[in-house]
CSV table of C-alpha atoms in Angstrom, one decimal:
chain,number,residue,atom,x,y,z
A,1,UNK,CA,1.2,-14.2,13.0
A,2,UNK,CA,-2.5,-15.1,12.7
A,3,UNK,CA,-4.8,-12.2,13.1
A,4,UNK,CA,-7.0,-13.5,15.8
A,5,UNK,CA,-10.8,-12.9,15.5
A,6,UNK,CA,-12.5,-11.3,18.4
A,7,UNK,CA,-16.0,-12.5,18.0
A,8,UNK,CA,-18.9,-12.6,15.5
A,9,UNK,CA,-19.6,-9.0,16.2
A,10,UNK,CA,-16.5,-7.7,14.5
A,11,UNK,CA,-16.2,-5.6,11.3
A,12,UNK,CA,-13.5,-5.5,8.7
A,13,UNK,CA,-12.3,-5.0,5.1
A,14,UNK,CA,-9.3,-4.2,3.0
A,15,UNK,CA,-7.6,-2.0,0.4
A,16,UNK,CA,-7.7,-2.1,-3.4
A,17,UNK,CA,-4.8,-3.3,-5.7
A,18,UNK,CA,-3.5,-1.2,-8.6
A,19,UNK,CA,-4.2,-4.0,-11.1
A,20,UNK,CA,-7.6,-4.8,-12.6
A,21,UNK,CA,-6.5,-8.4,-12.9
A,22,UNK,CA,-7.4,-8.9,-9.3
A,23,UNK,CA,-11.0,-9.0,-10.4
A,24,UNK,CA,-10.4,-12.3,-12.1
A,25,UNK,CA,-8.6,-13.9,-9.2
A,26,UNK,CA,-10.3,-16.6,-7.2
A,27,UNK,CA,-13.0,-15.3,-4.9
A,28,UNK,CA,-13.9,-17.3,-1.8
A,29,UNK,CA,-17.4,-16.5,-0.5
A,30,UNK,CA,-18.4,-16.5,3.1
A,31,UNK,CA,-21.8,-16.8,4.7
A,32,UNK,CA,-23.5,-16.3,8.1
A,33,UNK,CA,-25.5,-13.9,10.3
A,34,UNK,CA,-24.6,-10.2,10.1
A,35,UNK,CA,-23.6,-8.8,13.5
A,36,UNK,CA,-24.8,-5.4,14.7
A,37,UNK,CA,-22.3,-2.6,14.6
A,38,UNK,CA,-21.9,-0.5,17.7
A,39,UNK,CA,-21.1,3.3,17.3
A,40,UNK,CA,-19.4,3.0,20.8
A,41,UNK,CA,-16.6,1.0,19.1
A,42,UNK,CA,-15.1,4.3,17.8
A,43,UNK,CA,-13.6,5.0,21.2
A,44,UNK,CA,-11.3,2.0,20.9
A,45,UNK,CA,-7.6,2.7,21.0
A,46,UNK,CA,-5.4,2.5,17.9
A,47,UNK,CA,-6.0,4.0,14.4
A,48,UNK,CA,-9.6,5.0,15.3
A,49,UNK,CA,-12.1,6.5,12.9
A,50,UNK,CA,-13.3,10.1,13.4
A,51,UNK,CA,-16.5,9.0,11.7
A,52,UNK,CA,-18.1,6.2,9.7
A,53,UNK,CA,-19.4,6.9,6.3
A,54,UNK,CA,-21.3,3.6,5.9
A,55,UNK,CA,-21.6,0.1,7.2
A,56,UNK,CA,-21.7,-2.8,4.8
A,57,UNK,CA,-21.8,-6.6,4.9
A,58,UNK,CA,-18.8,-8.6,3.7
A,59,UNK,CA,-19.3,-11.3,1.0
A,60,UNK,CA,-15.7,-12.2,0.0
A,61,UNK,CA,-12.1,-11.6,1.0
A,62,UNK,CA,-10.4,-11.3,-2.4
A,63,UNK,CA,-6.8,-10.9,-1.1
A,64,UNK,CA,-5.0,-9.3,1.8
A,65,UNK,CA,-6.1,-5.8,0.8
A,66,UNK,CA,-9.3,-6.1,-1.3
A,67,UNK,CA,-12.8,-7.2,-0.2
A,68,UNK,CA,-16.0,-7.8,-2.1
A,69,UNK,CA,-19.2,-6.6,-0.3
A,70,UNK,CA,-22.6,-8.4,-0.3
A,71,UNK,CA,-24.1,-5.9,-2.7
A,72,UNK,CA,-21.3,-6.6,-5.3
A,73,UNK,CA,-19.1,-3.6,-4.7
A,74,UNK,CA,-15.3,-4.1,-4.2
A,75,UNK,CA,-13.3,-2.2,-1.5
A,76,UNK,CA,-9.6,-1.5,-1.6
A,77,UNK,CA,-8.1,-0.8,1.8
A,78,UNK,CA,-6.6,2.7,2.0
A,79,UNK,CA,-3.0,3.0,3.3
A,80,UNK,CA,-1.6,-0.5,2.8
A,81,UNK,CA,-0.4,-2.9,0.2
A,82,UNK,CA,-0.2,-6.7,0.7
A,83,UNK,CA,1.6,-9.3,-1.5
A,84,UNK,CA,-0.4,-10.2,-4.6
A,85,UNK,CA,-2.3,-13.4,-5.2
A,86,UNK,CA,-1.1,-15.0,-8.5
A,87,UNK,CA,-3.4,-14.8,-11.5
A,88,UNK,CA,-3.2,-16.0,-15.1
A,89,UNK,CA,-0.6,-18.6,-14.3
A,90,UNK,CA,1.7,-16.4,-12.3
A,91,UNK,CA,2.7,-17.5,-8.9
A,92,UNK,CA,1.5,-15.8,-5.7
A,93,UNK,CA,4.0,-13.5,-4.0
A,94,UNK,CA,5.3,-14.7,-0.6
A,95,UNK,CA,2.8,-14.5,2.2
A,96,UNK,CA,0.0,-13.4,-0.2
A,97,UNK,CA,-2.1,-16.4,0.6
A,98,UNK,CA,-1.4,-16.1,4.3
A,99,UNK,CA,-2.5,-12.4,4.2
A,100,UNK,CA,-5.7,-13.4,2.6
A,101,UNK,CA,-6.4,-16.3,5.0
A,102,UNK,CA,-5.5,-14.3,8.2
A,103,UNK,CA,-7.8,-11.5,7.0
A,104,UNK,CA,-10.6,-13.9,6.4
A,105,UNK,CA,-10.0,-15.3,9.9
A,106,UNK,CA,-9.9,-11.8,11.4
A,107,UNK,CA,-13.2,-10.8,9.8
A,108,UNK,CA,-15.2,-13.9,10.2
A,109,UNK,CA,-18.3,-14.8,8.0
A,110,UNK,CA,-20.6,-12.0,6.8
A,111,UNK,CA,-18.9,-9.4,8.9
A,112,UNK,CA,-20.4,-6.0,9.2
A,113,UNK,CA,-17.8,-3.5,8.0
A,114,UNK,CA,-17.4,0.1,9.1
A,115,UNK,CA,-16.2,2.1,6.1
A,116,UNK,CA,-14.4,5.5,6.4
A,117,UNK,CA,-13.9,6.8,2.8
A,118,UNK,CA,-10.9,8.8,1.8
A,119,UNK,CA,-10.9,12.1,-0.2
A,120,UNK,CA,-10.8,10.1,-3.3
A,121,UNK,CA,-13.6,7.6,-2.9
A,122,UNK,CA,-13.0,5.3,-5.9
A,123,UNK,CA,-10.1,4.2,-7.9
A,124,UNK,CA,-9.9,4.0,-11.7
A,125,UNK,CA,-11.4,0.5,-11.6
A,126,UNK,CA,-14.5,1.6,-9.7
A,127,UNK,CA,-13.5,0.1,-6.4
A,128,UNK,CA,-14.3,1.9,-3.2
A,129,UNK,CA,-11.3,3.3,-1.3
A,130,UNK,CA,-11.9,3.1,2.5
A,131,UNK,CA,-10.3,2.7,5.8
A,132,UNK,CA,-12.1,-0.4,7.3
A,133,UNK,CA,-13.0,-1.0,10.9
A,134,UNK,CA,-14.1,-4.0,13.0
A,135,UNK,CA,-17.2,-4.0,15.2
A,136,UNK,CA,-15.0,-3.3,18.2
A,137,UNK,CA,-13.5,-0.2,16.5
A,138,UNK,CA,-10.1,-1.7,15.6
A,139,UNK,CA,-8.6,-0.8,12.2
A,140,UNK,CA,-8.2,-3.7,9.9
A,141,UNK,CA,-5.3,-2.0,8.2
A,142,UNK,CA,-3.5,-1.6,11.6
A,143,UNK,CA,-4.1,-5.3,12.4
A,144,UNK,CA,-2.5,-6.4,9.1
A,145,UNK,CA,0.4,-3.9,9.5
A,146,UNK,CA,1.2,-5.1,13.0
A,147,UNK,CA,1.1,-8.7,11.9
A,148,UNK,CA,3.8,-8.0,9.2
A,149,UNK,CA,1.4,-8.9,6.4
A,150,UNK,CA,1.3,-5.4,4.8
A,151,UNK,CA,3.4,-2.4,4.0
A,152,UNK,CA,2.1,1.1,4.6
A,153,UNK,CA,1.7,3.2,1.4
A,154,UNK,CA,0.2,6.7,0.8
A,155,UNK,CA,-1.5,7.3,-2.5
A,156,UNK,CA,-2.6,11.0,-2.6
A,157,UNK,CA,-5.0,12.5,-1.8
A,158,UNK,CA,-5.9,9.6,0.6
A,159,UNK,CA,-3.3,10.2,3.3
A,160,UNK,CA,-5.4,9.7,6.5
A,161,UNK,CA,-4.1,7.7,9.3
A,162,UNK,CA,-0.6,7.9,7.9
A,163,UNK,CA,1.2,8.3,11.3
A,164,UNK,CA,-0.8,5.6,12.9
A,165,UNK,CA,-0.2,3.1,10.1
A,166,UNK,CA,3.5,4.0,10.0
A,167,UNK,CA,3.7,3.2,13.7
A,168,UNK,CA,1.9,-0.1,13.3
A,169,UNK,CA,4.3,-1.1,10.5
A,170,UNK,CA,7.4,0.0,12.5
A,171,UNK,CA,6.5,-2.6,15.2
A,172,UNK,CA,6.5,-5.4,12.6
A,173,UNK,CA,9.7,-4.2,10.8
A,174,UNK,CA,11.7,-3.9,14.0
A,175,UNK,CA,10.6,-7.5,14.9
A,176,UNK,CA,11.3,-8.8,11.4
A,177,UNK,CA,7.8,-10.1,11.1
A,178,UNK,CA,6.3,-11.5,7.9
A,179,UNK,CA,7.0,-9.5,4.7
A,180,UNK,CA,9.8,-7.6,6.5
A,181,UNK,CA,11.9,-10.8,6.9
A,182,UNK,CA,12.5,-10.8,3.1
A,183,UNK,CA,9.8,-9.9,0.6
A,184,UNK,CA,9.4,-6.2,1.6
A,185,UNK,CA,12.9,-5.8,3.2
A,186,UNK,CA,14.5,-2.8,1.4
A,187,UNK,CA,16.3,-4.2,-1.7
A,188,UNK,CA,19.5,-2.4,-2.8
A,189,UNK,CA,18.9,-0.8,-6.3
A,190,UNK,CA,21.9,-2.8,-7.7
A,191,UNK,CA,20.0,-6.0,-6.8
A,192,UNK,CA,16.6,-5.1,-8.3
A,193,UNK,CA,16.0,-7.6,-11.1
A,194,UNK,CA,15.5,-6.2,-14.6
A,195,UNK,CA,12.1,-7.8,-14.8
A,196,UNK,CA,10.9,-6.5,-11.5
A,197,UNK,CA,7.4,-5.0,-11.6
A,198,UNK,CA,4.8,-4.0,-9.0
A,199,UNK,CA,5.1,-2.9,-5.5
A,200,UNK,CA,8.7,-2.7,-4.1
A,201,UNK,CA,10.7,-1.2,-1.3
A,202,UNK,CA,14.1,-0.3,-2.5
A,203,UNK,CA,17.2,1.5,-1.1
A,204,UNK,CA,20.2,3.3,-2.6
A,205,UNK,CA,22.5,6.2,-2.5
A,206,UNK,CA,21.2,9.2,-4.4
A,207,UNK,CA,23.8,10.4,-7.0
A,208,UNK,CA,21.8,13.4,-8.3
A,209,UNK,CA,18.5,15.2,-8.3
A,210,UNK,CA,17.3,16.3,-11.7
A,211,UNK,CA,14.3,17.9,-13.2
A,212,UNK,CA,12.4,17.5,-16.4
A,213,UNK,CA,9.3,19.3,-17.8
A,214,UNK,CA,6.9,16.9,-15.9
A,215,UNK,CA,9.0,15.4,-13.1
A,216,UNK,CA,11.7,15.6,-10.6
A,217,UNK,CA,14.1,12.6,-10.7
A,218,UNK,CA,16.2,11.0,-7.9
A,219,UNK,CA,19.0,9.2,-9.7
A,220,UNK,CA,21.0,6.4,-8.2
A,221,UNK,CA,23.3,6.1,-11.3
A,222,UNK,CA,24.4,8.6,-14.0
A,223,UNK,CA,21.6,9.6,-16.3
A,224,UNK,CA,22.2,8.1,-19.7
A,225,UNK,CA,23.0,10.5,-22.5
A,226,UNK,CA,21.1,10.6,-25.7
A,227,UNK,CA,21.6,7.4,-27.7
A,228,UNK,CA,22.9,5.5,-24.7
A,229,UNK,CA,21.2,2.4,-23.3
A,230,UNK,CA,19.5,3.2,-20.1
A,231,UNK,CA,19.9,0.8,-17.2
A,232,UNK,CA,19.2,0.6,-13.5
A,233,UNK,CA,16.5,2.2,-11.4
A,234,UNK,CA,15.3,5.7,-10.9
A,235,UNK,CA,12.7,7.5,-8.7
A,236,UNK,CA,10.3,9.9,-10.4
A,237,UNK,CA,8.2,12.5,-8.6
A,238,UNK,CA,5.5,14.0,-10.9
A,239,UNK,CA,5.0,17.6,-10.7
A,240,UNK,CA,1.4,16.9,-9.9
A,241,UNK,CA,2.6,15.3,-6.7
A,242,UNK,CA,5.4,17.8,-6.0
A,243,UNK,CA,3.2,20.0,-3.8
A,244,UNK,CA,3.4,17.3,-1.1
A,245,UNK,CA,7.2,17.6,-0.8
A,246,UNK,CA,9.8,20.0,0.6
A,247,UNK,CA,11.8,20.8,-2.6
A,248,UNK,CA,14.7,22.0,-0.5
A,249,UNK,CA,15.0,18.6,1.2
A,250,UNK,CA,14.7,16.8,-2.1
A,251,UNK,CA,17.5,19.0,-3.5
A,252,UNK,CA,19.7,18.1,-0.5
A,253,UNK,CA,19.4,14.3,-1.1
A,254,UNK,CA,22.5,13.7,-3.3
A,255,UNK,CA,25.1,11.6,-1.3
A,256,UNK,CA,22.3,10.4,1.0
A,257,UNK,CA,21.0,6.9,1.3
A,258,UNK,CA,17.2,6.7,1.0
A,259,UNK,CA,14.5,4.0,1.3
A,260,UNK,CA,11.5,4.4,-1.1
A,261,UNK,CA,8.5,2.4,-1.8
A,262,UNK,CA,5.9,2.3,-4.6
A,263,UNK,CA,5.2,0.5,-7.9
A,264,UNK,CA,8.0,-0.2,-10.3
A,265,UNK,CA,7.4,0.0,-14.0
A,266,UNK,CA,9.6,0.2,-17.1
A,267,UNK,CA,10.2,3.6,-18.6
A,268,UNK,CA,12.7,4.4,-21.4
A,269,UNK,CA,14.5,1.1,-20.7
A,270,UNK,CA,14.8,1.9,-17.1
A,271,UNK,CA,12.8,0.8,-14.1
A,272,UNK,CA,11.2,3.7,-12.5
A,273,UNK,CA,9.4,3.9,-9.1
A,274,UNK,CA,7.0,6.7,-8.9
A,275,UNK,CA,7.2,8.4,-5.5
A,276,UNK,CA,3.8,9.9,-4.6
A,277,UNK,CA,4.1,11.2,-1.1
A,278,UNK,CA,6.9,12.0,1.5
A,279,UNK,CA,5.6,9.2,3.8
A,280,UNK,CA,6.9,6.8,1.1
A,281,UNK,CA,10.4,8.2,1.5
A,282,UNK,CA,12.8,7.5,4.3
A,283,UNK,CA,16.3,8.9,4.9
A,284,UNK,CA,18.0,6.7,7.5
A,285,UNK,CA,20.2,8.3,10.0
């Protein structure tokens, strides 16, 4: 499952994590001559770039989806999420170290990176948000997805390459590669641990679809009444994101089994997964 390097002339980089704690994780610096980037690489097959906004030199691979550039800026790869490297005494998630090491091997030392920015250019931590390309034109995100070391995720408004990234992930999922053997295999909502946090792929049968002032809700269990203790997992679609969705299709989900992905966090004694984009929702069958 190693991401094989092509040569010293390749380019690469990765996508940013939602947690600022990544900045204090161990950084491993690399050094070497910077290769030239060829504009002809854009004709390579796969998740190609329609343009490059910038080229930059790699300094460090932070983890499977975050890079540090030679000029000190950090880059979060758009469109993917990889397992988290442990920080502050917490263990690394399964395959997190392998994702980092395979990405390092893919890029090589002091790689020249081709950056294609999304509509939202920076995250709230000041990291650049970019699709990253090798010198031969290959998409770094696509390579990680094909190897089963990342999951596709759309965080609006940066939805570019979604269809291509989904196709790359599908190849790994159908082959049970990497994270799809266990870590990102859809987990039934009844088996989600009460202490679960962070990125998850979960599955369950929708009992009801409800609305509140700020959100739409996909409920897997009955909504607790006032004064009752809330339990279980629910999916929330903020009205800010609702424009991305077909509300008629959402309303038709009760009784259907769905697979959703995103970041879990506690909310009113429940675990809530915020669903940001239709690409993060599957309705099998």
